[in-house]
Amino acid sequence: MIRIQDIIDKVMDYNPEADLDLIERAYIFSARVHDGQVRLSGEPYLSHPLEVAGILADMHLDVTSIGAGLLHDVVEDTHATPEQLEDMFGKDMSNIVSGVTKLSKLSFRTSQERQAESIRKMILAMADDIRVILIKLADRVHNMRTLEFQREDKQVRIAQETLDIYAPLAGRLGIYWIKQELEDRSSMYLYAEQYHEIEELQEQKRDDRDRYVEKIKGILENKLKESGLKGQILGRYKSFYSIYIKMLQQNLAFEEIYDIIAFRVILDTVPQCYEALGLIHNIWKPIAKKFKDYIGNPKPNMYQSLHTTVIGPFGERMEIQIRTHEMDAVAKSGIAAHWSYKEGKEADEKTRKAFAWIQDMVEHQKNVRDPEEFLENVRIELFPDEVYVFTPAGDVKALPRGATPIDFAFAIHSEVGTRCTGAKVNGRMVPLRTELRTGDSVEILTQKKGHPSKDWLLHVKTVKARTRIRQWIKTEERERSLALGREMCEKTFRRHRLALSSMLNSPDLEKVYTDFGYRDADSLLAAVGYGKLTPLQIMRKFSPQQAPEEENKLPTHADAAPKKKKDDTGILVKGMDDILIRFGKCCNPVPGDPVVGYITRGHGVTVHLARCVNAMQLDPERAIEVEWAEDSNQSYPVRLYVRGNDRVGFLADITAAVSQCGSNITSINTRLGEDQQANVYLGVQVAGKDRLDVVMSNIRKVNSVTLVKRMSR
């Protein structure tokens, strides 16, 4: 366990004039309030805040950050209060600790909602003070280092959250050593079998690779020396996660990954970097389209380097990165290398612009209340690959890879996006679904009466565009539903010799819409248009004697009525009985999957996977709470994709593996790829997610199978 003196020594090395009293007082307070607490590993709980503070000291952060690292769990896990911290350590420290603290003491309906709100709170605090996320990342690094002591289900959940949120966040902040460590440690738990296999393959040839590294370093050192260049040359191994993703995405065997080893040349000045690039291209032939100049065009997180891939001395592909010492420091520490808090200084303008995306993320997410949508939007914001395109005036806009002119239009201004009717890319008219490439010049055409289309949601990549389009659709849907609901109520009221206008002017109106769970009369009428309420239910509230007797049995939107099930589907719908249930053919949910229902006009409720892309494009106003019945004995269709090395009996072994699990195969299609990989598409009937996991696990055991996954479309 690291000691407080070790942390103080680290701080003294890079900031001899630091106020060490703040760190020492934070340590004493943390030790006192955590006294008697023990981690799952059996170590005193204090070991965790000490390790977090040690990581922050390694990042050369200020004393307030390190003190907050020592205190980051005291509000959540002890009797200490934010007011107490503010009195003892100041407002800065209290605000940072509050931003890092999870929302564990509040009540939420689901764990997903808790996760979403914790991340939302962290992002808001991060926008106010970037040190919040630096401490949170250090906290997550140490938690991942000790994840082995958690239950298996928690290991998987925490590892997945780390891979989805925290590793990409470290990448966006330019702290690549944290990104790599979080990715690799998450992979140990999410892809354990593949992790150990790649680890073993790497170890088998490590001696050969070490000799190879020394040989290449020798060639580069001699060449630089001949030209009077003095630089540092490093050889590095590609991370496990990078290797695994490349194997998966490009369908490659481990032996086919060419850049398992990469080289880094570190020099003093930018001109020396370009000179070294010319020397390297003179020794080895460069590969076309494999050169990237991140010095002339830095990444949004301020990362700078020259990347080139060449044909090495043995005919192999070899990646080389060239940068200055300052650029190397930024590549290692990212925002922590630029953000200065010493003596109360604020970040410089360059740094502020580079991380304006944090403020944008806050702006885009502040009105998104659905946890699934919020988490999906955060993942999109953290997507690392970007393209750089130009406005007609020559300004550069950074967009996610795969972005279209629609994304570009909304990046210019929300009004431009809303009124967009066409686009020119490099002077030529193109469809709005066209994917933009780095260097494209884009001009947006608008009309006063132009408006978004639902189809745009299929082609946009940015959260801003997605959010604005959904807002417009929601407004349009509400206006149509309000008009339809008003019309339906007027007809029903007239049929019973009543006037809707009398109801809307009644002193009982507020009580009626409140009883149904709505904030005003328009929302109540819109609910009728959406199909969530019937006109008779509303009329019954005003004039009970007018409604048919059976209408008494109809539950209201807010009655918290017991959930009824449709016996032949296994689905419970909140507050509704005897309603048509359909399953989305795009995602084929099965019992055990998180699901959401959407009311459709004339077609009952359609049930989708909560993460279904098609469901995310539907109007959230039509969403209704659904869940699986515990006593369902139905079988449900699922589509599986199996890939493996083709051989005699391969298909027979797969079908036998499914049959052994007692599941029925409803369809099967096969296709042999040019790489002699067999691609098998299976339709299978299963009773639920647990049974599906068993089937997929059994297929993975078949000899030559390299991939099994559930298809969402």
PDB file of C-alpha atoms in Angstrom, residues 371-541:
ATOM      1  CA  PRO A 371     -31.765   6.894 -19.010  1.00  0.00           C
ATOM      2  CA  GLU A 372     -31.287   4.688 -22.090  1.00  0.00           C
ATOM      3  CA  GLU A 373     -31.271   7.672 -24.460  1.00  0.00           C
ATOM      4  CA  PHE A 374     -28.955   9.647 -22.173  1.00  0.00           C
ATOM      5  CA  LEU A 375     -26.382   6.837 -21.919  1.00  0.00           C
ATOM      6  CA  GLU A 376     -26.564   6.234 -25.677  1.00  0.00           C
ATOM      7  CA  ASN A 377     -25.990   9.953 -26.322  1.00  0.00           C
ATOM      8  CA  VAL A 378     -22.981  10.013 -23.994  1.00  0.00           C
ATOM      9  CA  ARG A 379     -21.472   7.023 -25.837  1.00  0.00           C
ATOM     10  CA  ILE A 380     -21.973   8.840 -29.144  1.00  0.00           C
ATOM     11  CA  GLU A 381     -20.318  11.997 -27.756  1.00  0.00           C
ATOM     12  CA  LEU A 382     -17.324   9.939 -26.628  1.00  0.00           C
ATOM     13  CA  PHE A 383     -16.937   8.200 -30.004  1.00  0.00           C
ATOM     14  CA  PRO A 384     -13.230   8.709 -30.745  1.00  0.00           C
ATOM     15  CA  ASP A 385     -12.934   8.722 -34.579  1.00  0.00           C
ATOM     16  CA  GLU A 386     -13.553  12.094 -36.192  1.00  0.00           C
ATOM     17  CA  VAL A 387     -13.492  13.755 -39.606  1.00  0.00           C
ATOM     18  CA  TYR A 388     -12.642  17.400 -40.266  1.00  0.00           C
ATOM     19  CA  VAL A 389     -14.735  19.287 -42.823  1.00  0.00           C
ATOM     20  CA  PHE A 390     -14.819  22.922 -43.959  1.00  0.00           C
ATOM     21  CA  THR A 391     -17.535  25.548 -44.118  1.00  0.00           C
ATOM     22  CA  PRO A 392     -17.674  27.726 -47.285  1.00  0.00           C
ATOM     23  CA  ALA A 393     -15.839  30.385 -45.243  1.00  0.00           C
ATOM     24  CA  GLY A 394     -12.988  27.956 -44.506  1.00  0.00           C
ATOM     25  CA  ASP A 395     -13.791  27.249 -40.840  1.00  0.00           C
ATOM     26  CA  VAL A 396     -13.087  23.683 -39.686  1.00  0.00           C
ATOM     27  CA  LYS A 397     -15.797  21.538 -38.040  1.00  0.00           C
ATOM     28  CA  ALA A 398     -14.934  18.259 -36.281  1.00  0.00           C
ATOM     29  CA  LEU A 399     -17.646  15.586 -36.657  1.00  0.00           C
ATOM     30  CA  PRO A 400     -17.835  11.871 -35.777  1.00  0.00           C
ATOM     31  CA  ARG A 401     -16.792   9.438 -38.508  1.00  0.00           C
ATOM     32  CA  GLY A 402     -19.863   8.584 -40.582  1.00  0.00           C
ATOM     33  CA  ALA A 403     -21.426  12.032 -40.069  1.00  0.00           C
ATOM     34  CA  THR A 404     -23.596  13.428 -42.872  1.00  0.00           C
ATOM     35  CA  PRO A 405     -24.483  16.929 -44.155  1.00  0.00           C
ATOM     36  CA  ILE A 406     -27.400  16.870 -41.685  1.00  0.00           C
ATOM     37  CA  ASP A 407     -24.922  16.644 -38.768  1.00  0.00           C
ATOM     38  CA  PHE A 408     -22.895  19.441 -40.351  1.00  0.00           C
ATOM     39  CA  ALA A 409     -25.998  21.642 -40.699  1.00  0.00           C
ATOM     40  CA  PHE A 410     -26.891  21.272 -37.013  1.00  0.00           C
ATOM     41  CA  ALA A 411     -23.231  21.855 -36.050  1.00  0.00           C
ATOM     42  CA  ILE A 412     -23.445  25.241 -37.813  1.00  0.00           C
ATOM     43  CA  HIS A 413     -26.696  26.235 -36.035  1.00  0.00           C
ATOM     44  CA  SER A 414     -29.900  24.515 -34.900  1.00  0.00           C
ATOM     45  CA  GLU A 415     -31.943  26.755 -37.211  1.00  0.00           C
ATOM     46  CA  VAL A 416     -29.777  25.814 -40.217  1.00  0.00           C
ATOM     47  CA  GLY A 417     -30.296  22.129 -39.412  1.00  0.00           C
ATOM     48  CA  THR A 418     -34.052  22.488 -38.972  1.00  0.00           C
ATOM     49  CA  ARG A 419     -34.488  24.300 -42.321  1.00  0.00           C
ATOM     50  CA  CYS A 420     -31.965  22.183 -44.261  1.00  0.00           C
ATOM     51  CA  THR A 421     -33.307  20.966 -47.637  1.00  0.00           C
ATOM     52  CA  GLY A 422     -30.113  19.971 -49.456  1.00  0.00           C
ATOM     53  CA  ALA A 423     -26.320  20.056 -49.444  1.00  0.00           C
ATOM     54  CA  LYS A 424     -23.356  20.596 -51.718  1.00  0.00           C
ATOM     55  CA  VAL A 425     -20.105  18.749 -50.973  1.00  0.00           C
ATOM     56  CA  ASN A 426     -17.057  20.077 -52.830  1.00  0.00           C
ATOM     57  CA  GLY A 427     -19.408  22.072 -55.059  1.00  0.00           C
ATOM     58  CA  ARG A 428     -21.633  19.143 -56.106  1.00  0.00           C
ATOM     59  CA  MET A 429     -25.182  18.358 -54.931  1.00  0.00           C
ATOM     60  CA  VAL A 430     -25.275  15.184 -52.828  1.00  0.00           C
ATOM     61  CA  PRO A 431     -27.989  13.238 -50.924  1.00  0.00           C
ATOM     62  CA  LEU A 432     -28.288  14.272 -47.273  1.00  0.00           C
ATOM     63  CA  ARG A 433     -27.350  10.716 -46.226  1.00  0.00           C
ATOM     64  CA  THR A 434     -23.851  11.067 -47.806  1.00  0.00           C
ATOM     65  CA  GLU A 435     -21.011  10.319 -45.371  1.00  0.00           C
ATOM     66  CA  LEU A 436     -18.529  13.184 -45.096  1.00  0.00           C
ATOM     67  CA  ARG A 437     -14.773  12.736 -45.358  1.00  0.00           C
ATOM     68  CA  THR A 438     -11.893  14.751 -43.953  1.00  0.00           C
ATOM     69  CA  GLY A 439     -11.175  17.729 -46.204  1.00  0.00           C
ATOM     70  CA  ASP A 440     -14.692  18.003 -47.669  1.00  0.00           C
ATOM     71  CA  SER A 441     -16.083  21.508 -48.142  1.00  0.00           C
ATOM     72  CA  VAL A 442     -19.796  21.535 -47.289  1.00  0.00           C
ATOM     73  CA  GLU A 443     -22.488  24.069 -48.145  1.00  0.00           C
ATOM     74  CA  ILE A 444     -26.018  23.711 -46.693  1.00  0.00           C
ATOM     75  CA  LEU A 445     -29.093  24.771 -48.656  1.00  0.00           C
ATOM     76  CA  THR A 446     -32.092  25.942 -46.593  1.00  0.00           C
ATOM     77  CA  GLN A 447     -35.692  27.003 -47.138  1.00  0.00           C
ATOM     78  CA  LYS A 448     -37.924  28.971 -44.803  1.00  0.00           C
ATOM     79  CA  LYS A 449     -40.524  26.179 -44.778  1.00  0.00           C
ATOM     80  CA  GLY A 450     -37.973  23.372 -44.593  1.00  0.00           C
ATOM     81  CA  HIS A 451     -38.236  20.931 -41.686  1.00  0.00           C
ATOM     82  CA  PRO A 452     -36.611  17.704 -40.418  1.00  0.00           C
ATOM     83  CA  SER A 453     -37.757  14.244 -41.473  1.00  0.00           C
ATOM     84  CA  LYS A 454     -38.016  11.129 -39.295  1.00  0.00           C
ATOM     85  CA  ASP A 455     -35.726   9.388 -41.814  1.00  0.00           C
ATOM     86  CA  TRP A 456     -32.921  11.746 -40.828  1.00  0.00           C
ATOM     87  CA  LEU A 457     -32.570   9.850 -37.551  1.00  0.00           C
ATOM     88  CA  LEU A 458     -31.255   6.893 -39.575  1.00  0.00           C
ATOM     89  CA  HIS A 459     -28.394   8.962 -40.975  1.00  0.00           C
ATOM     90  CA  VAL A 460     -27.189  11.297 -38.202  1.00  0.00           C
ATOM     91  CA  LYS A 461     -24.249  10.618 -35.887  1.00  0.00           C
ATOM     92  CA  THR A 462     -24.085  13.652 -33.606  1.00  0.00           C
ATOM     93  CA  VAL A 463     -26.113  13.999 -30.438  1.00  0.00           C
ATOM     94  CA  LYS A 464     -26.983  17.618 -31.237  1.00  0.00           C
ATOM     95  CA  ALA A 465     -28.607  16.643 -34.555  1.00  0.00           C
ATOM     96  CA  ARG A 466     -30.376  13.628 -33.052  1.00  0.00           C
ATOM     97  CA  THR A 467     -31.717  15.661 -30.103  1.00  0.00           C
ATOM     98  CA  ARG A 468     -32.960  18.584 -32.228  1.00  0.00           C
ATOM     99  CA  ILE A 469     -34.669  16.276 -34.749  1.00  0.00           C
ATOM    100  CA  ARG A 470     -36.391  14.360 -31.957  1.00  0.00           C
ATOM    101  CA  GLN A 471     -37.536  17.623 -30.360  1.00  0.00           C
ATOM    102  CA  TRP A 472     -39.070  18.775 -33.655  1.00  0.00           C
ATOM    103  CA  ILE A 473     -40.786  15.407 -34.227  1.00  0.00           C
ATOM    104  CA  LYS A 474     -42.062  15.384 -30.654  1.00  0.00           C
ATOM    105  CA  THR A 475     -43.529  18.886 -31.075  1.00  0.00           C
ATOM    106  CA  GLU A 476     -45.179  17.930 -34.377  1.00  0.00           C
ATOM    107  CA  GLU A 477     -46.509  14.661 -32.924  1.00  0.00           C
ATOM    108  CA  ARG A 478     -47.895  16.488 -29.920  1.00  0.00           C
ATOM    109  CA  GLU A 479     -49.708  19.052 -32.062  1.00  0.00           C
ATOM    110  CA  ARG A 480     -51.246  16.325 -34.218  1.00  0.00           C
ATOM    111  CA  SER A 481     -52.172  14.222 -31.176  1.00  0.00           C
ATOM    112  CA  LEU A 482     -53.667  17.252 -29.435  1.00  0.00           C
ATOM    113  CA  ALA A 483     -55.873  18.002 -32.450  1.00  0.00           C
ATOM    114  CA  LEU A 484     -56.873  14.337 -32.794  1.00  0.00           C
ATOM    115  CA  GLY A 485     -57.570  13.982 -29.054  1.00  0.00           C
ATOM    116  CA  ARG A 486     -59.705  17.114 -29.035  1.00  0.00           C
ATOM    117  CA  GLU A 487     -61.681  15.856 -32.045  1.00  0.00           C
ATOM    118  CA  MET A 488     -62.225  12.389 -30.495  1.00  0.00           C
ATOM    119  CA  CYS A 489     -63.378  13.881 -27.183  1.00  0.00           C
ATOM    120  CA  GLU A 490     -65.753  16.322 -28.889  1.00  0.00           C
ATOM    121  CA  LYS A 491     -67.429  13.460 -30.804  1.00  0.00           C
ATOM    122  CA  THR A 492     -67.748  11.277 -27.704  1.00  0.00           C
ATOM    123  CA  PHE A 493     -69.072  14.107 -25.546  1.00  0.00           C
ATOM    124  CA  ARG A 494     -71.613  15.112 -28.242  1.00  0.00           C
ATOM    125  CA  ARG A 495     -72.796  11.514 -28.509  1.00  0.00           C
ATOM    126  CA  HIS A 496     -73.691  11.657 -24.790  1.00  0.00           C
ATOM    127  CA  ARG A 497     -75.240  15.137 -25.078  1.00  0.00           C
ATOM    128  CA  LEU A 498     -72.321  16.869 -23.376  1.00  0.00           C
ATOM    129  CA  ALA A 499     -70.043  19.695 -24.499  1.00  0.00           C
ATOM    130  CA  LEU A 500     -66.247  19.421 -24.361  1.00  0.00           C
ATOM    131  CA  SER A 501     -66.012  23.208 -23.970  1.00  0.00           C
ATOM    132  CA  SER A 502     -67.992  22.937 -20.707  1.00  0.00           C
ATOM    133  CA  MET A 503     -65.486  20.429 -19.407  1.00  0.00           C
ATOM    134  CA  LEU A 504     -62.546  22.661 -20.326  1.00  0.00           C
ATOM    135  CA  ASN A 505     -64.148  25.576 -18.437  1.00  0.00           C
ATOM    136  CA  SER A 506     -65.186  23.443 -15.465  1.00  0.00           C
ATOM    137  CA  PRO A 507     -63.733  24.229 -12.011  1.00  0.00           C
ATOM    138  CA  ASP A 508     -63.088  20.458 -11.701  1.00  0.00           C
ATOM    139  CA  LEU A 509     -60.745  20.455 -14.716  1.00  0.00           C
ATOM    140  CA  GLU A 510     -57.513  20.683 -12.720  1.00  0.00           C
ATOM    141  CA  LYS A 511     -58.532  17.781 -10.479  1.00  0.00           C
ATOM    142  CA  VAL A 512     -59.380  15.634 -13.527  1.00  0.00           C
ATOM    143  CA  TYR A 513     -56.083  16.031 -15.387  1.00  0.00           C
ATOM    144  CA  THR A 514     -54.155  15.737 -12.113  1.00  0.00           C
ATOM    145  CA  ASP A 515     -55.954  12.452 -11.312  1.00  0.00           C
ATOM    146  CA  PHE A 516     -54.833  11.096 -14.672  1.00  0.00           C
ATOM    147  CA  GLY A 517     -51.256  12.205 -14.003  1.00  0.00           C
ATOM    148  CA  TYR A 518     -50.980  15.134 -16.458  1.00  0.00           C
ATOM    149  CA  ARG A 519     -49.875  18.718 -15.901  1.00  0.00           C
ATOM    150  CA  ASP A 520     -52.576  20.509 -17.942  1.00  0.00           C
ATOM    151  CA  ALA A 521     -55.656  20.013 -20.115  1.00  0.00           C
ATOM    152  CA  ASP A 522     -53.671  20.001 -23.378  1.00  0.00           C
ATOM    153  CA  SER A 523     -51.513  17.125 -22.122  1.00  0.00           C
ATOM    154  CA  LEU A 524     -54.692  15.243 -21.199  1.00  0.00           C
ATOM    155  CA  LEU A 525     -56.196  15.692 -24.682  1.00  0.00           C
ATOM    156  CA  ALA A 526     -52.878  14.836 -26.343  1.00  0.00           C
ATOM    157  CA  ALA A 527     -52.825  11.564 -24.348  1.00  0.00           C
ATOM    158  CA  VAL A 528     -56.140  10.641 -25.986  1.00  0.00           C
ATOM    159  CA  GLY A 529     -54.605  11.339 -29.405  1.00  0.00           C
ATOM    160  CA  TYR A 530     -51.574   9.222 -28.529  1.00  0.00           C
ATOM    161  CA  GLY A 531     -53.864   6.348 -27.518  1.00  0.00           C
ATOM    162  CA  LYS A 532     -52.929   6.351 -23.834  1.00  0.00           C
ATOM    163  CA  LEU A 533     -56.459   7.295 -22.711  1.00  0.00           C
ATOM    164  CA  THR A 534     -59.966   6.960 -24.162  1.00  0.00           C
ATOM    165  CA  PRO A 535     -62.511   9.808 -24.357  1.00  0.00           C
ATOM    166  CA  LEU A 536     -64.902   7.694 -22.267  1.00  0.00           C
ATOM    167  CA  GLN A 537     -62.406   7.541 -19.390  1.00  0.00           C
ATOM    168  CA  ILE A 538     -62.283  11.344 -19.314  1.00  0.00           C
ATOM    169  CA  MET A 539     -66.036  11.721 -19.653  1.00  0.00           C
ATOM    170  CA  ARG A 540     -66.544   9.299 -16.755  1.00  0.00           C
ATOM    171  CA  LYS A 541     -64.597  11.651 -14.468  1.00  0.00           C
TER     172      LYS A 541
END
